[in-house]
Coordinates of C-alpha atoms in Angstrom, one line a residue:
M1 CA 0.8 39.4 -3.1
K2 CA 4.3 38.4 -3.9
I3 CA 3.4 34.7 -3.5
V4 CA 0.3 35.1 -5.8
S5 CA 2.4 36.9 -8.5
K6 CA 4.5 33.7 -8.8
F7 CA 1.6 31.9 -10.3
S8 CA 0.1 32.5 -13.8
R9 CA -3.5 33.7 -14.4
K10 CA -4.2 30.2 -15.8
D11 CA -3.1 28.6 -12.5
L12 CA -5.0 31.1 -10.4
W13 CA -8.3 30.5 -12.2
S14 CA -8.1 26.8 -13.1
I15 CA -11.2 24.8 -12.4
P16 CA -9.6 22.7 -9.6
N17 CA -8.3 25.8 -7.9
I18 CA -11.6 27.6 -8.1
L19 CA -13.2 24.5 -6.4
C20 CA -10.5 24.8 -3.8
Y21 CA -11.4 28.5 -3.2
I22 CA -15.0 27.4 -2.7
R23 CA -13.9 25.0 0.0
F24 CA -12.2 27.8 1.8
M25 CA -15.4 29.9 1.6
L26 CA -17.5 27.0 2.9
I27 CA -15.5 26.9 6.2
P28 CA -17.0 30.1 7.8
V29 CA -20.4 29.2 6.3
F30 CA -20.3 25.8 8.1
V31 CA -19.0 27.3 11.4
V32 CA -21.8 29.9 11.5
Q33 CA -24.5 27.5 10.5
Y34 CA -23.4 24.9 13.1
I35 CA -23.0 27.4 16.0
R36 CA -26.5 28.9 15.3
A37 CA -28.2 25.6 14.8
Q38 CA -30.9 24.6 17.2
E39 CA -33.4 22.5 15.3
P40 CA -32.6 19.2 13.5
R41 CA -33.1 20.8 10.1
E42 CA -30.4 23.4 10.9
Y43 CA -27.9 20.6 11.9
Y44 CA -28.7 18.8 8.6
Q45 CA -27.9 22.0 6.7
A46 CA -24.6 22.3 8.5
A47 CA -23.8 18.7 7.6
A48 CA -24.8 19.4 4.0
V49 CA -22.2 22.2 3.9
V50 CA -19.6 19.6 5.1
L51 CA -20.8 17.1 2.5
V52 CA -20.5 19.7 -0.3
S53 CA -17.0 20.6 0.8
G54 CA -16.0 16.9 0.8
L55 CA -17.5 16.4 -2.7
T56 CA -15.8 19.5 -4.0
D57 CA -12.5 18.1 -2.6
L58 CA -13.0 14.9 -4.5
L59 CA -14.1 16.7 -7.7
D60 CA -11.1 19.1 -7.8
G61 CA -8.6 16.3 -7.4
F62 CA -10.4 14.2 -10.1
I63 CA -10.4 17.1 -12.6
A64 CA -6.8 18.1 -11.9
R65 CA -5.5 14.5 -12.5
T66 CA -7.8 13.5 -15.3
F67 CA -7.4 16.7 -17.4
D68 CA -3.8 17.4 -16.5
M69 CA -4.6 20.5 -14.6
V70 CA -2.3 19.9 -11.6
T71 CA -0.6 23.2 -10.6
E72 CA 1.9 24.2 -8.0
L73 CA -0.7 26.5 -6.5
G74 CA -3.1 23.6 -6.2
K75 CA -0.5 21.5 -4.5
L76 CA -0.1 24.4 -2.0
I77 CA -3.7 25.3 -1.3
D78 CA -5.5 21.9 -1.5
P79 CA -3.9 20.3 1.6
L80 CA -4.3 23.7 3.4
A81 CA -8.1 23.7 2.7
D82 CA -8.3 20.1 3.9
K83 CA -6.5 20.9 7.2
L84 CA -8.5 24.1 7.9
T85 CA -11.8 22.3 7.2
Q86 CA -10.8 19.4 9.5
A87 CA -9.7 21.9 12.2
A88 CA -13.0 23.8 11.9
L89 CA -14.9 20.6 12.4
I90 CA -13.0 19.6 15.5
F91 CA -13.1 23.1 17.1
V92 CA -16.9 23.5 16.7
L93 CA -17.6 20.0 17.9
I94 CA -15.3 20.2 20.9
V95 CA -17.9 22.5 22.6
K96 CA -20.6 19.9 22.5
I97 CA -18.8 16.5 22.5
K98 CA -17.1 15.4 25.7
W99 CA -13.9 13.6 24.4
M100 CA -13.4 15.6 21.2
F101 CA -10.4 17.4 22.8
L102 CA -8.4 14.2 22.7
L103 CA -8.9 14.0 18.9
L104 CA -7.9 17.7 18.7
I105 CA -4.6 16.9 20.6
L106 CA -3.8 14.0 18.3
F107 CA -4.7 16.1 15.2
V108 CA -2.5 19.0 16.3
I109 CA 0.5 16.7 17.1
M110 CA 0.2 14.9 13.8
Q111 CA 0.0 18.2 11.8
L112 CA 3.0 19.7 13.6
F113 CA 5.0 16.6 13.0
L114 CA 4.1 16.6 9.3
L115 CA 5.0 20.3 9.0
V116 CA 8.4 20.0 10.7
A117 CA 9.3 16.7 9.0
G118 CA 8.2 18.0 5.6
L119 CA 10.3 21.2 6.0
A120 CA 13.3 19.1 7.2
M121 CA 13.0 17.0 4.1
L122 CA 12.6 20.0 1.8
K123 CA 15.9 21.3 3.1
K124 CA 17.4 18.0 2.0
N125 CA 15.8 18.5 -1.5
K126 CA 13.5 15.6 -0.8
K127 CA 9.7 15.7 -0.3
L128 CA 6.8 13.3 0.2
D129 CA 5.3 12.3 -3.1
G130 CA 1.7 13.4 -2.6
S131 CA -0.7 12.0 0.0
K132 CA -0.4 8.3 0.8
W133 CA -3.3 5.8 0.6
F134 CA -3.4 5.5 4.4
G135 CA -3.7 9.3 4.7
K136 CA -6.7 9.2 2.2
V137 CA -8.4 6.4 4.1
S138 CA -7.9 8.3 7.4
T139 CA -9.3 11.4 5.9
T140 CA -12.4 9.6 4.5
V141 CA -13.1 8.0 7.9
F142 CA -12.6 11.4 9.6
Y143 CA -15.2 13.1 7.3
A144 CA -17.7 10.3 7.6
V145 CA -17.6 10.4 11.4
M146 CA -17.7 14.2 11.6
L147 CA -20.6 14.3 9.1
V148 CA -22.7 12.0 11.4
L149 CA -21.7 13.9 14.5
V150 CA -22.7 17.2 12.9
A151 CA -26.0 16.0 11.5
I152 CA -27.1 14.1 14.6
P153 CA -26.0 16.1 17.7
N154 CA -28.1 14.1 20.1
L155 CA -26.5 10.7 19.5
H156 CA -26.1 8.5 22.6
Q157 CA -22.8 9.1 24.3
K158 CA -21.7 5.5 23.9
I159 CA -22.2 5.7 20.1
V160 CA -20.3 9.0 20.0
N161 CA -17.4 7.5 22.0
I162 CA -17.2 4.5 19.6
M163 CA -17.2 6.8 16.6
L164 CA -14.5 9.0 18.1
L165 CA -12.4 5.8 18.9
I166 CA -12.7 4.6 15.4
C167 CA -11.7 8.0 14.0
G168 CA -8.9 8.4 16.5
A169 CA -7.6 4.9 15.6
F170 CA -7.4 5.6 11.9
L171 CA -5.8 9.0 12.6
A172 CA -3.2 7.4 14.9
L173 CA -2.5 4.6 12.4
S174 CA -2.1 7.1 9.6
F175 CA 0.3 9.1 11.9
A176 CA 2.4 6.1 12.6
L177 CA 2.7 5.2 8.9
Y178 CA 3.7 8.8 8.0
V179 CA 6.3 8.6 10.8
R180 CA 7.6 5.4 9.3
E181 CA 7.6 7.0 5.8
Y182 CA 9.7 10.0 7.0
I183 CA 12.1 7.8 8.8
R184 CA 12.6 5.8 5.6
M185 CA 13.2 9.1 3.7
Y186 CA 15.6 10.3 6.3
R187 CA 17.6 7.1 6.1
E188 CA 17.7 7.4 2.3
V189 CA 19.0 10.9 2.6
K190 CA 21.7 9.8 5.0
Q191 CA 22.7 7.0 2.7
E192 CA 23.0 9.4 -0.2
E193 CA 25.0 11.8 1.8
K194 CA 27.3 9.0 3.0
G195 CA 27.7 7.8 -0.6
K196 CA 28.6 11.3 -1.8
A197 CA 31.1 11.7 1.1
E198 CA 32.8 8.5 0.1
L199 CA 33.0 9.5 -3.5
A200 CA 34.5 12.9 -2.6
K201 CA 37.0 11.1 -0.3
Q202 CA 38.0 8.8 -3.1
A203 CA 38.3 11.7 -5.6
S204 CA 40.6 13.6 -3.2
N205 CA 42.8 10.6 -2.8

């Protein structure tokens, strides 16, 4: 409740943030729908929930940027909704798809790195300026692949493997580029600290 109290009523009930709340609510709806699904129609319904979640994600970002409705709360909960949705997709599919656990391992390693690196940079009063283009491309490919796998559970294993490989490749590429980005930021911080130390040394002399 203390965290919530830091945000104004306007922030809490802005249209983009309401759309984000809907994405959170769609996660258990999707999980239950997919787990209970037995007929093709029911798998299509589960995929429809994922599609609505993805469209809601695009819509809340568009509204926030276009109508200047970007809030600190939105910056906090939007990526959280993304990661929880992605995690839910991987966890439900891991039961039915043979190599999905490899994608899970890569996903967890990447998220842990981004969390630790992000916190380390925040301590240095520096943070990543929003999501990068490669992160957005990776996310788009991820959702496209997951949407197909959810909607069509009886795909031939070779097709499934190819789709997982494509998804994993984009995820790994995004991971590598984020690592490079944080290394660049770390070097910038070190350079700034070195410059301040030299100035302080000159001032003391």
